[in-house]
Short mmCIF file of C-alpha atoms in Angstrom, two decimals:
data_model
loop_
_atom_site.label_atom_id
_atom_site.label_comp_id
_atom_site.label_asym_id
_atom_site.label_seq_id
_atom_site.Cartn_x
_atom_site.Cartn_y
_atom_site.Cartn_z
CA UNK A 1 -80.14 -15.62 -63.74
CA UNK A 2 -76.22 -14.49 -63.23
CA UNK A 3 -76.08 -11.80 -60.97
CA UNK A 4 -75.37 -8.65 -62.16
CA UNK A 5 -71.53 -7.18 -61.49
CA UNK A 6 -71.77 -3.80 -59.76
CA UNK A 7 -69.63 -1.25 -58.76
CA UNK A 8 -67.86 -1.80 -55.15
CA UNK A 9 -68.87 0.60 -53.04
CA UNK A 10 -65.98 2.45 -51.08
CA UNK A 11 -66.70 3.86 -47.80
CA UNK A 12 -63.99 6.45 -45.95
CA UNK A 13 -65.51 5.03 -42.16
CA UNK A 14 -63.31 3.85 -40.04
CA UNK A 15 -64.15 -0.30 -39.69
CA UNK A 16 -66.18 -1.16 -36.62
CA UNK A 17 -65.83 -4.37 -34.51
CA UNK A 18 -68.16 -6.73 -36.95
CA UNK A 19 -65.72 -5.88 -39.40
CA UNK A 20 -63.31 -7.92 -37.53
CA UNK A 21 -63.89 -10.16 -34.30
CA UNK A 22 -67.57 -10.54 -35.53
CA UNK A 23 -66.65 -11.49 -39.45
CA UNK A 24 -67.86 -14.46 -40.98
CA UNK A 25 -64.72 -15.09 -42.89
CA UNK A 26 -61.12 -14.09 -42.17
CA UNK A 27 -60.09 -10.23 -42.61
CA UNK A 28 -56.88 -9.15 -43.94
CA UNK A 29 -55.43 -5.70 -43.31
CA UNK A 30 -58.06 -3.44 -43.66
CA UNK A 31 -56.37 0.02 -44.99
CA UNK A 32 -56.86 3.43 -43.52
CA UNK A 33 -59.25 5.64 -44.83
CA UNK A 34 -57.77 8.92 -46.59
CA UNK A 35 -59.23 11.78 -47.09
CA UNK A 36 -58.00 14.94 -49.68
CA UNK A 37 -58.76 18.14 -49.26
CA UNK A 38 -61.24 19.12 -51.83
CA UNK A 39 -59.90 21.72 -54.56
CA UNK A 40 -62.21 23.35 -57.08
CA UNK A 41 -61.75 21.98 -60.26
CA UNK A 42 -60.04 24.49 -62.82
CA UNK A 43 -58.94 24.04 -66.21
CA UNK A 44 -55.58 24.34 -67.58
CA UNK A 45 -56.48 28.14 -68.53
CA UNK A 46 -57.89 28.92 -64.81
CA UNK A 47 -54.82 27.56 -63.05
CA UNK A 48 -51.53 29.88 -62.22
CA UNK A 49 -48.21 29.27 -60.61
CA UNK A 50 -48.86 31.49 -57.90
CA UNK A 51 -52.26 29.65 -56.67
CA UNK A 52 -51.48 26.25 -56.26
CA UNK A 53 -48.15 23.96 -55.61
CA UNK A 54 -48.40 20.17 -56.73
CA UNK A 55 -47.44 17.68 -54.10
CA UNK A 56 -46.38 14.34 -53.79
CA UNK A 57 -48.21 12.31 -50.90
CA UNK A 58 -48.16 9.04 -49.59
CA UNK A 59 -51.18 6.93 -48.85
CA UNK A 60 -51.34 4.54 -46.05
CA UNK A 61 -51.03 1.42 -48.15
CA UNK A 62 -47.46 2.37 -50.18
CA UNK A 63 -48.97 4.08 -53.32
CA UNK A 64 -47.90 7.51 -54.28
CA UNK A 65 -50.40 10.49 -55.75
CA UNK A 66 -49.97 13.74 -57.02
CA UNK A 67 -52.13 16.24 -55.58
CA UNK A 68 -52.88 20.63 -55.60
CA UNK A 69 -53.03 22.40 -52.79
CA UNK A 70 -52.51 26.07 -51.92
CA UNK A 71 -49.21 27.70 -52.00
CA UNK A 72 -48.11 28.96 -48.70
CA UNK A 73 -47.79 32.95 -48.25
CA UNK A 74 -44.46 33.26 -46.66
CA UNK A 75 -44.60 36.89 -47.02
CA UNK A 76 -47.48 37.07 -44.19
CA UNK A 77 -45.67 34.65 -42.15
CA UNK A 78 -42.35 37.16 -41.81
CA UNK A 79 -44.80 39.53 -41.15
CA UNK A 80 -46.26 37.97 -38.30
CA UNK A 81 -43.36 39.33 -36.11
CA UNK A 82 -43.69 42.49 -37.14
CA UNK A 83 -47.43 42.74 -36.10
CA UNK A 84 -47.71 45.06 -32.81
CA UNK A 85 -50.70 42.87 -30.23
CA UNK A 86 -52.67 45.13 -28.21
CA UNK A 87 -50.87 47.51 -26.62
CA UNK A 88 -52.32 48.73 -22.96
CA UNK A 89 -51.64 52.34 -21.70
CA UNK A 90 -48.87 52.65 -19.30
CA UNK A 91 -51.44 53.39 -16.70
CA UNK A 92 -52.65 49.67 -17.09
CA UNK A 93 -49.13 48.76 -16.06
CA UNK A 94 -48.80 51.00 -13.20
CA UNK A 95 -52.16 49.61 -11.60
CA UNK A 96 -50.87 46.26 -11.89
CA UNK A 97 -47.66 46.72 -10.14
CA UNK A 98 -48.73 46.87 -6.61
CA UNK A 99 -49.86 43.73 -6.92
CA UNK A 100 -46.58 42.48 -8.42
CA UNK A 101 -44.64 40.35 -5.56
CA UNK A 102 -41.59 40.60 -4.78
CA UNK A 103 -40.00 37.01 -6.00
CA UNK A 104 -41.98 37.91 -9.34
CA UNK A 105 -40.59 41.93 -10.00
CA UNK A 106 -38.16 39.98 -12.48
CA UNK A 107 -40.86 38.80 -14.65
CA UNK A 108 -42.77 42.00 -14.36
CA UNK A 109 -39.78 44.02 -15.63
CA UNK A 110 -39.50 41.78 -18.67
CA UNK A 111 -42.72 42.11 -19.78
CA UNK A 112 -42.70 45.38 -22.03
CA UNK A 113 -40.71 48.75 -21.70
CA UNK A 114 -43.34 50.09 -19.41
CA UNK A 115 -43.02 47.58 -17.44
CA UNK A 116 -39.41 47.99 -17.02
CA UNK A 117 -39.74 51.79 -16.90
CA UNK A 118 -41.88 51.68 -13.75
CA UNK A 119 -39.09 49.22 -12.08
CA UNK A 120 -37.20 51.99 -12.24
CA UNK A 121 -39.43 54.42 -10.43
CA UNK A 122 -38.97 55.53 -6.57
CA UNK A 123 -42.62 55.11 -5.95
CA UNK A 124 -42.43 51.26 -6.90
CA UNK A 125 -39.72 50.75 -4.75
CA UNK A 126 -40.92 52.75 -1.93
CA UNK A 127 -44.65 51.03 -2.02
CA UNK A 128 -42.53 47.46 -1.63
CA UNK A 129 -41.08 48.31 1.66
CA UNK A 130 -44.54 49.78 2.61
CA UNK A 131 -46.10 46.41 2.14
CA UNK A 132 -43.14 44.06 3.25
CA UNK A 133 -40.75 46.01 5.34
CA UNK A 134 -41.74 48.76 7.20
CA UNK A 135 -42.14 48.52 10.82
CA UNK A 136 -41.03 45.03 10.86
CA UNK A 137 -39.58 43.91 13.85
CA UNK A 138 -36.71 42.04 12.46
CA UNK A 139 -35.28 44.71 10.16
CA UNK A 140 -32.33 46.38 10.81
CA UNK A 141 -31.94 50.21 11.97
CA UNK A 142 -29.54 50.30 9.09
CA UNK A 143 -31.83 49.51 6.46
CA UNK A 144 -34.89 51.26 7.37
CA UNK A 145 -35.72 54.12 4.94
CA UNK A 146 -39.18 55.59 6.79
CA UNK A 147 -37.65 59.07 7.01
CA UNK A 148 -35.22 58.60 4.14
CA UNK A 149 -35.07 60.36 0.71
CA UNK A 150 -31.97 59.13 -0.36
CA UNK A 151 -32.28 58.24 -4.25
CA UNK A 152 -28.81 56.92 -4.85
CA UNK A 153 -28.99 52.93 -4.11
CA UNK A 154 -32.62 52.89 -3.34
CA UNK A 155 -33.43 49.38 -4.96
CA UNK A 156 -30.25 47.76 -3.53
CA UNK A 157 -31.40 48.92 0.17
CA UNK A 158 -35.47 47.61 -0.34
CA UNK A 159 -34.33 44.05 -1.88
CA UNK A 160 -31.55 43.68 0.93
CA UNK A 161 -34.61 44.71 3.79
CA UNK A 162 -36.80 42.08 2.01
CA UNK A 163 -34.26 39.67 2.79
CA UNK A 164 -34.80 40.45 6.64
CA UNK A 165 -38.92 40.60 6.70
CA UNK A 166 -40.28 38.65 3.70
CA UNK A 167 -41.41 35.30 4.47
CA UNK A 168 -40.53 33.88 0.69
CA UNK A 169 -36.58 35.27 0.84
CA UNK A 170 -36.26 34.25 4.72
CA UNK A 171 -37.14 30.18 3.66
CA UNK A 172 -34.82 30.74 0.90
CA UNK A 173 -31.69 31.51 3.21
CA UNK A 174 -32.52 29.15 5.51
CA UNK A 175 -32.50 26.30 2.61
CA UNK A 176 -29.00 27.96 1.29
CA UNK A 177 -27.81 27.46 5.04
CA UNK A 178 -28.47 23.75 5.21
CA UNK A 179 -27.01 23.36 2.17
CA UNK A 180 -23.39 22.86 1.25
CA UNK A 181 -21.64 25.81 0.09
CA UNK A 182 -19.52 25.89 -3.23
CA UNK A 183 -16.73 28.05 -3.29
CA UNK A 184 -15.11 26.53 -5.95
CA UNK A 185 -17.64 28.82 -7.98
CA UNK A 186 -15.51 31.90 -6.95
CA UNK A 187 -12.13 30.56 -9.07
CA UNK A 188 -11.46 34.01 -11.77
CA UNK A 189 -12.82 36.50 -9.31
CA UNK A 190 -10.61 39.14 -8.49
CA UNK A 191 -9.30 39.55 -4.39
CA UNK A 192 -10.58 42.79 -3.51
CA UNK A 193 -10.20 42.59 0.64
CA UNK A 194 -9.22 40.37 3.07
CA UNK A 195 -9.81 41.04 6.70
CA UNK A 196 -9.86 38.97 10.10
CA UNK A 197 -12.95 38.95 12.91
CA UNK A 198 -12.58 37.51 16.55
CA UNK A 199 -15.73 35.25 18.17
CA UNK A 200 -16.03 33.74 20.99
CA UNK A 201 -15.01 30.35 20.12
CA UNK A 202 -13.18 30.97 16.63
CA UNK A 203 -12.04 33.03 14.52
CA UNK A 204 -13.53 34.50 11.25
CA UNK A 205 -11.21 35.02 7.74
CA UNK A 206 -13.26 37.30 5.34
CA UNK A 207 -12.56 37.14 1.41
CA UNK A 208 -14.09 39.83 -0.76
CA UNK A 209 -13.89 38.79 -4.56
CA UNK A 210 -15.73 40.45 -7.55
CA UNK A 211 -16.25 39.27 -10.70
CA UNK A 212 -13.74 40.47 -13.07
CA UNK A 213 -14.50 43.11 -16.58
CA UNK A 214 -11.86 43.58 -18.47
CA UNK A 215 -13.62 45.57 -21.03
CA UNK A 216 -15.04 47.91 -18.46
CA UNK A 217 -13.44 51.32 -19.43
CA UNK A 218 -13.13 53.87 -16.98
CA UNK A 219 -15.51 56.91 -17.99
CA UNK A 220 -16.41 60.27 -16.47
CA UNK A 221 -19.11 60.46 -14.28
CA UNK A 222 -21.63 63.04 -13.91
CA UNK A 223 -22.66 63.27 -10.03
CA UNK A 224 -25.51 65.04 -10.59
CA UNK A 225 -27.27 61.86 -12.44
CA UNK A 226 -25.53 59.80 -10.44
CA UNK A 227 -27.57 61.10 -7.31
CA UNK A 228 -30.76 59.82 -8.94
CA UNK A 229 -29.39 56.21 -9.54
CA UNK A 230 -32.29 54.08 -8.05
CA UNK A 231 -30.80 50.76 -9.33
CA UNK A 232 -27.10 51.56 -8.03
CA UNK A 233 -25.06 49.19 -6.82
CA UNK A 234 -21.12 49.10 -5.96
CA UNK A 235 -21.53 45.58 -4.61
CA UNK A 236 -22.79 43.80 -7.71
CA UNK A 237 -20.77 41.19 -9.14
CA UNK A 238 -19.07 40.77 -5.62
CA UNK A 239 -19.30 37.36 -3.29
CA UNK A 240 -18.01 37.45 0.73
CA UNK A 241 -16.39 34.05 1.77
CA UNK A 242 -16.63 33.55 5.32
CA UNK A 243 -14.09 30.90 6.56
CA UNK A 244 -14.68 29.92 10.04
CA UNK A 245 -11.47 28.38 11.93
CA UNK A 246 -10.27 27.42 15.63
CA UNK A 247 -7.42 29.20 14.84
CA UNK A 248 -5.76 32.12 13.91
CA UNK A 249 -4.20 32.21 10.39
CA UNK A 250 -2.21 35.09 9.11
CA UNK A 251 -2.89 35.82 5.25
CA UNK A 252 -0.87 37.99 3.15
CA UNK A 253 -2.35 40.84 1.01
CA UNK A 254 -3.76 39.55 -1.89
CA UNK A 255 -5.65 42.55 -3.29
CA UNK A 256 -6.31 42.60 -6.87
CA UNK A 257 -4.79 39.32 -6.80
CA UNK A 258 -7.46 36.54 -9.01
CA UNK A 259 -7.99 33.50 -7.41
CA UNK A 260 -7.32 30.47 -9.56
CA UNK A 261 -7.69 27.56 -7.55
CA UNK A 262 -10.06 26.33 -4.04
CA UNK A 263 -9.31 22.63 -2.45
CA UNK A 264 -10.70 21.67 0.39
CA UNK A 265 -8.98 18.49 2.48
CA UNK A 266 -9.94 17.12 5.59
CA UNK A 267 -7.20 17.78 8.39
CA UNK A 268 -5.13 16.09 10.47
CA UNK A 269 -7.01 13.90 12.91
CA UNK A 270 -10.42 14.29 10.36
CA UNK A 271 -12.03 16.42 12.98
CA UNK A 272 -11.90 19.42 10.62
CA UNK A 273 -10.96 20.73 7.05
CA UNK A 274 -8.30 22.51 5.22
CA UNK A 275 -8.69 25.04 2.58
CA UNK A 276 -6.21 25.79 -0.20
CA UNK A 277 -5.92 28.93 -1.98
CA UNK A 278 -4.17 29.74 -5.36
CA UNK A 279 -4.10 33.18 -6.19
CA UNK A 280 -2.42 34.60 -9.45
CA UNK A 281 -1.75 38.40 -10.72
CA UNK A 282 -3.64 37.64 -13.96
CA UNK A 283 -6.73 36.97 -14.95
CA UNK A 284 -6.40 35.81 -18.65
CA UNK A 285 -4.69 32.19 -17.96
CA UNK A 286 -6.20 30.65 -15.24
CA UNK A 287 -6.73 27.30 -15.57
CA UNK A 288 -6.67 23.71 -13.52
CA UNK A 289 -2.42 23.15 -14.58
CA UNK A 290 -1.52 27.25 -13.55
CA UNK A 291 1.32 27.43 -10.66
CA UNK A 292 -0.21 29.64 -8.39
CA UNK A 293 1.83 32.88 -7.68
CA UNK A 294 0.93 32.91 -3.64
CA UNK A 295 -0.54 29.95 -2.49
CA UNK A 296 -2.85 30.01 1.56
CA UNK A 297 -3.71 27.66 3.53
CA UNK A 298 -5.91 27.66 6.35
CA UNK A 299 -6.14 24.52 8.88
CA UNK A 300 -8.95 24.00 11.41
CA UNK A 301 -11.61 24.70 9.29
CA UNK A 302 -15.20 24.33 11.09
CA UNK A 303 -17.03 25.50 7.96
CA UNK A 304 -17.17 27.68 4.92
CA UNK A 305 -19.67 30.19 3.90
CA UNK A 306 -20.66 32.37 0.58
CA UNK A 307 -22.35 35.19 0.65
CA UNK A 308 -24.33 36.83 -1.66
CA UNK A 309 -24.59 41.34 -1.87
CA UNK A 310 -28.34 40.38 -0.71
CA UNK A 311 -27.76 37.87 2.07
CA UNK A 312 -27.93 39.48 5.39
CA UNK A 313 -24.97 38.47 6.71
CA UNK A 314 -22.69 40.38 4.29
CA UNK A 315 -20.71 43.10 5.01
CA UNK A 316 -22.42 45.96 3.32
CA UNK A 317 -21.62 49.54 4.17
CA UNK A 318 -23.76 52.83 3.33
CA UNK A 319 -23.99 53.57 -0.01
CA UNK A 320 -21.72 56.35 -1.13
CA UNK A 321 -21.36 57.81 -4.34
CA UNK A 322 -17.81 56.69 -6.39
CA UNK A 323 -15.66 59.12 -6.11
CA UNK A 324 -13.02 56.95 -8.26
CA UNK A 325 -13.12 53.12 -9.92
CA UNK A 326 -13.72 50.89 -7.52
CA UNK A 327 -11.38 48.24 -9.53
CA UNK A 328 -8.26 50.95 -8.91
CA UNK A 329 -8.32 50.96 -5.25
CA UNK A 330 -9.91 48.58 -2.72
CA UNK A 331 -10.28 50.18 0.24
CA UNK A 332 -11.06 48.71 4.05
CA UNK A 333 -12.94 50.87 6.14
CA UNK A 334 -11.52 52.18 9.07
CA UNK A 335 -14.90 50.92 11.09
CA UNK A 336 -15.12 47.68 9.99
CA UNK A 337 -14.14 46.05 12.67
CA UNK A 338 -16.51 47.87 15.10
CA UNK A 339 -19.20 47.01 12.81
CA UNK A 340 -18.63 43.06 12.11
CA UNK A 341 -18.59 42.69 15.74
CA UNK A 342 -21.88 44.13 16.11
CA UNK A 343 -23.44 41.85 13.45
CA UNK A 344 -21.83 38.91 15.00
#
C-alpha cells in the first residue's frame, strides 16, 4: 500500500549532534529556529492604533514577515528622569561621612545636595584632622589647628596637613617627585611674583603664576560672611615653579606679565639645562608664532619643579581675609625670605 503523505512536523529545538556528524545522509544548512512573541488574536473591530505597531522583521533564512507588537509608551520613558529614588534623611548622610576617606571626599560631595552640604560643615572638616592629622609627628606647627577656631580657610589648611600625615597623599608626592615635571602646562598663566632663595649649593628662582579669568568682575565683599568661608582659598588656580640653578640669574619684574612660551635646552657642555621664558602683557593672543615682549633665560639648570597650592613645599602664607582683588596687586611679603629659608 502507498504510504500515506503527512504533514512535516516542524520543531523550534535547536539541532543536536545526530543531526549532523551522526546523519545518515548529508545535511545542508539547517536554519535557526525563530520564535514570535505570541499576541492575542483580535479582530479588525478589537484592534486600535494606539495598541499595537506593525513591524517588519527578518528571519534568519532571508524572508521578510509582518508582525504586531506593542507600541512603546514614550511618555513613561521621559518620565523616568523625573522619578525621585529613595531619598534617605540627611542624618543617613551625616553617619556615613566619618567613614568617608579622604582621597574619596570628592565622590562623597557629588553624591546628592546633602552630601555636598555636609562638605561644607566645620565639624566634617575638623573630625578629618582628628583622624589623620592631629598629633602627628610630621605636621607642621603652622598647620596645626588643635587650639584653633579660625573659620576662614578651614578646608584649605586640613587638605594641605593631609598632605604632611596621610599615608595615601604622602605616596602620591613621592611618585610626582620621580616623575618629570611639565611646565610647559603653565603657558597663559598670569606672572604674579617672582622672587630669589639662596642654598647651600645653588640657588633657587621662584615663579608664582595663576590661572587667568577674564570674566571675573570685581564685586563687593561682605566681611562678615566672608569670616565663615570654610572652603576659602586665595591660592586656587595658582602653580609655584621652582627652578633650581648653580648660578645666580637676575630676572626682571614680570608681574601681571602672561607667560606664553617654556623651552628647555640642554647647556653648554650637556652637564645641565637651559630654560627659556616668553612672557607677553596680554593674555588674549598667545600662541606658538607670538614674539614675546620680555624674553629670560636661565643657564645652569639642575632641575625644575611645579608645585601645586597642596604640595608641601609651596610657599603658602596664613590665610588673611582680601582686603582688595588679588588680580590688582601682587604683593611679596616682607618675611618671605625668613620663611623660605626655614622650609629649606
Amino acid at each position: 500500500m502507498p504510504k500515506k503523505k503527512g504533514k512535516k512536523k516542524t520543531s523550534n529545538a535547536d539541532f543536536t549532534l545526530n543531526d549532523c556528524a551522526n546523519a545518515l545522509k548529508p545535511v545542508g544548512r539547517v536554519k535557526k529556529s525563530f520564535v514570535s512573541e505570541d499576541v492575542p488574536e483580535k479582530t479588525w473591530e478589537d484592534l486600535e492604533d494606539d495598541d499595537l505597531d506593525v513591524i517588519e522583521e527578518v528571519n534568519a533564512d532571508g524572508t521578510k514577515n509582518f508582525v504586531y507588537k506593542n507600541k512603546i509608551n514614550h511618555s513613561k520613558c521621559e518620565n523616568i528622569s523625573d522619578q525621585t529614588g529613595i531619598v534617605y534623611p540627611e542624618i543617613v548622610w551625616y553617619l556615613i561621612s566619618p567613614y568617608i576617606k579622604p582621597e574619596e571626599v570628592g565622590n562623597f560631595a557629588r553624591v546628592n545636595r546633602a552630601t555636598y552640604a555636609i562638605t561644607k560643615r566645620e565639624s566634617f572638616w575638623r573630625a578629618l584632622y582628628r583622624r589623620y592629622c592631629q598629633n602627628h609627628p610630621k605636621l607642621p606647627e603652622k598647620l596645626r589647628i588643635e587650639n584653633s577656631y579660625k573659620l576662614y580657610g578651614l578646608r584649605q589648611r586640613v587638605i594641605r596637613a593631609l598632605h604632611h600625615t596621610y599615608d595615601v597623599f604622602v605616596r602620591k608626592i613621592l611618585q610626582q617627585a620621580t616623575q618629570e615635571s611639565r611646565p610647559h602646562q603653565l603657558v597663559k598663566r598670569r606672572c604674579v611674583n617672582v622672587w630669589y632663595c639662596k642654598g647651600q649649593s645653588y640657588w633657587f628662582v621662584y615663579f608664582k603664576l595663576k590661572k587667568s579669568n577674564p570674566e571675573k568682575r570685581i564685586t563687593t565683599i561682605d566681611f562678615i560672611e566672608e569670616l565663615g568661608r570654610i572652603d576659602a582659598n586665595p591660592e586656587v588656580d595658582s602653580q609655584v615653579m621652582q627652578v633650581t640653578c648653580q648660578n645666580f640669574y637676575e630676572v626682571p619684574p614680570l608681574m601681571g606679565m602672561t607667560l606664553s612660551s617654556v623651552s628647555v635646552m640642554l647647556s653648554q657642555g650637556f652637564r645641565h639645562h637651559k630654560l627659556l621664558l616668553g612672557f607677553n602683557t596680554g593674555h588674549y593672543n598667545i600662541s606658538r608664532n607670538v614674539i614675546p615682549e620680555c624674553s629670560v633665560v636661565i643657564d645652569t639648570v639642575v632641575s625644575i619643579l611645579v608645585y601645586d597650592w597642596w604640595h608641601p613645599k609651596y610657599p603658602n602664607f596664613e590665610n588673611r581675609l582680601p582686603m582688595m582683588d588679588e588680580e590688582s596687586l601682587p604683593v611679596l611679603k616682607k618675611d618671605f625670605f625668613t620663611l623660605c629659608n626655614g622650609d629649606l
